[in-house]
Amino acid sequence: MSDELVDVPILTRVEGEGALTLRLRDGKLVDAQLRIYEPPRLFEALLRGRPLEDAPDITARICGICPVAYQMSAVHALEMALGVMISPEIRRLRRLLYCGEWIESHALHTHLLQAPDFFDAASGIELAQRFPEEVTRGLQLKKFGNRLLEMLGGRAIHPINVAVGGFHRWPPRAEWDALIPSFEWGLEAAQAAARWVATFPFPDFEQDYESVCVAGPGEYPFNEGDIAIGPSMTIPVAEYEQHFAERQVAHSTALQSVRLPAETAYLVGPLARINLQREHLRPVARRLADEIGFENPCRNPYRAIVARGLELVQAYEEALTILREGVPRGPSRISYTPRAGQGCAATEAPRGLLYHHYEVDDAGRLVSARIIPPTSQNQGQIENDLRAYATRQLLTTTRRDVIATGCERLVRSYDPCISCATHFLKVRWEDAV
Amino acid sequence: MSQRPRVAVAKFTSCDGCQLSLLDAEDDLLAVCERVELAHFAEASSDLQPGPYDVALVEGSITTEHDAERLRELRRQARYLVTIGACATSGGIQALRAWGDVGEWVEAVYPTPAFIDTLATSTPIAEHVLVDFELRGCPISAKQLVTVITALAEGRRPKLPSHSVCLDCKRRGTVCVVVAQGTACLGPVTQTGCGAICPAYNRGCYGCYGPMPQANGRRLVDQFQRLGHGADRLVPLLRNFNAAAPDFRRESERLEQAADGGAS
Ligand code: SF4
Ligand code: SF4
């Protein structure tokens, strides 16, 4: 018997730190593991005892690339605990803020993180030598997402304007209006970008997925709604923990979310959203999906970049619609009196469903917090994909470096956010025996 | 540095927000890349080149023994070492473990705590190795980052302002939230760099750039207490992203002791 480990010691072009190990015996795959060595930051513990108003500022620091998702899930969950009903204007602005995050995150991932893989480039900067116009356009698309976040949130990373009950202040009218032309350009440019990524040379690899996403009330999943599990089942968010749980499974050293009761892996993120909710895309994005012949359901994980491209169009379209409706009116924040209670909410971070659950006491302090980020939900599925992919590759090649690169690209297509993975365990690695 | 200086970006315990600021400098990004060589930047490139480096930008705090060793190795490889952000300069939000029981925290979050390898502390980079320059903020400002990289690339020592957020409010013409609304705002003792955003958005500063040099936190806290703010609000205000910065730490502990003393 000969044992062999193929190691990708550091995953690049992802958020946070992780690594990948394939374990082989006599040339056959025994196991594939995504190892997360990001040290734990213990957010759920450090939130306890703090004023509930701190939750949006602190949970934002779980992840620098999707802080708005954390802020949105947190405020929605806490408002449920407090019985706060937000106004339609606050709701409209929250959607707009979320658009900014989807735009900057999707534009970054598609152009600088994932696209280089299809052209054997090491980085977006190297890719820019071959596709200067496309990469520059991508950076510009990203920049307007950041400008939107700055207008509404004060700054792009860890915005400061989000509060339980609404916003500290409405944005200034002049800055609001000034963004409209940028978003008109952006809606066009995003379509061009989506058409471009749709032409990439995708590896021929398909998997079966159970898709899970927020089911918005008659709209593309975003910042509120129930939870759709596959095409025919929808549950209220309050029942999330009856259908999903975090597990430590024998073959992995990391916590993974599983579907109950079967304990199976599932898929969250852009592919899951578009597979389940395509008909709710806005008209321009929907037409483009048809035009480029996006298959439904899409079962090729590498094509998540196309789903991301379509969602970039969706986010620009949604943002432009909201911007054209004009600056909001009325109170920017609904007041409340603290009371003891519990609340939960799920929103769609750019990379997938993000669930928060809080308990608060009658003095307005956090008693407990539970945060289940997208990456921990996707991790079981990523490992399933890796096993299937590596097993198949081993039939046609013995080049370990080729297999390792293919696996790394597969992981990257998920846009995993390892900083977010508050539930991953530090790995103690042992060689194959 | 006659050739293009070689820059490495390293990450320890953190949220990635500070290094993301470099990718957020969209207009400057490709230009910066012409002036410096991003030799090791795992978040942006798969081409990871070994040291030595001219400049190492370090994000995140030290929460494991292994990371402390990794940091010492990086220091050996780097001519200049610059910390970026509150995690690297003061321990970050994860430094709150100093006031908790890490063992108990780990048990509260993880079902199999034995697998968790983490220190009871979250320490800033300067507690482990010599730091040449500190860039503040949670997150840092992309503009300041470009200034620092450019200065180091040209062999100059970067100069950044160290006055308070308060002064920037005056410059912006923002109405003072302390005077007008009695809000507890850390602006008077917090170092500038953000552009004084929070008061402009009608809320108090929560100190994400950390204490300015010679901050008189004690006077400010006394004033907030006279305005009716209790320790239950002021302690968490001082204890967030720069909780372990000595000035904020001292004041939060003084408040806590006074509150405990008063209760007993
Ligand atoms: S200082 Fe703030 S933004 Fe920077 S890495 Fe730490 S938590 Fe993230
Ligand atoms: S005003 Fe204070 S809390 Fe707000 S961004 Fe500036 S330094 Fe950070």
Short mmCIF file of C-alpha atoms in Angstrom, two decimals, chain B residues 7 14 17 114 141 173 175 200:
data_model
loop_
_atom_site.label_atom_id
_atom_site.label_comp_id
_atom_site.label_asym_id
_atom_site.label_seq_id
_atom_site.Cartn_x
_atom_site.Cartn_y
_atom_site.Cartn_z
CA VAL B 7 5.57 44.16 -0.79
CA SER B 14 -8.72 39.35 11.52
CA GLY B 17 -11.16 44.20 5.89
CA ALA B 114 -10.60 20.11 22.62
CA SER B 141 -8.32 54.16 5.22
CA GLY B 173 -18.66 71.85 10.02
CA VAL B 175 -22.63 69.93 14.63
CA ALA B 200 -21.60 63.48 10.40
#
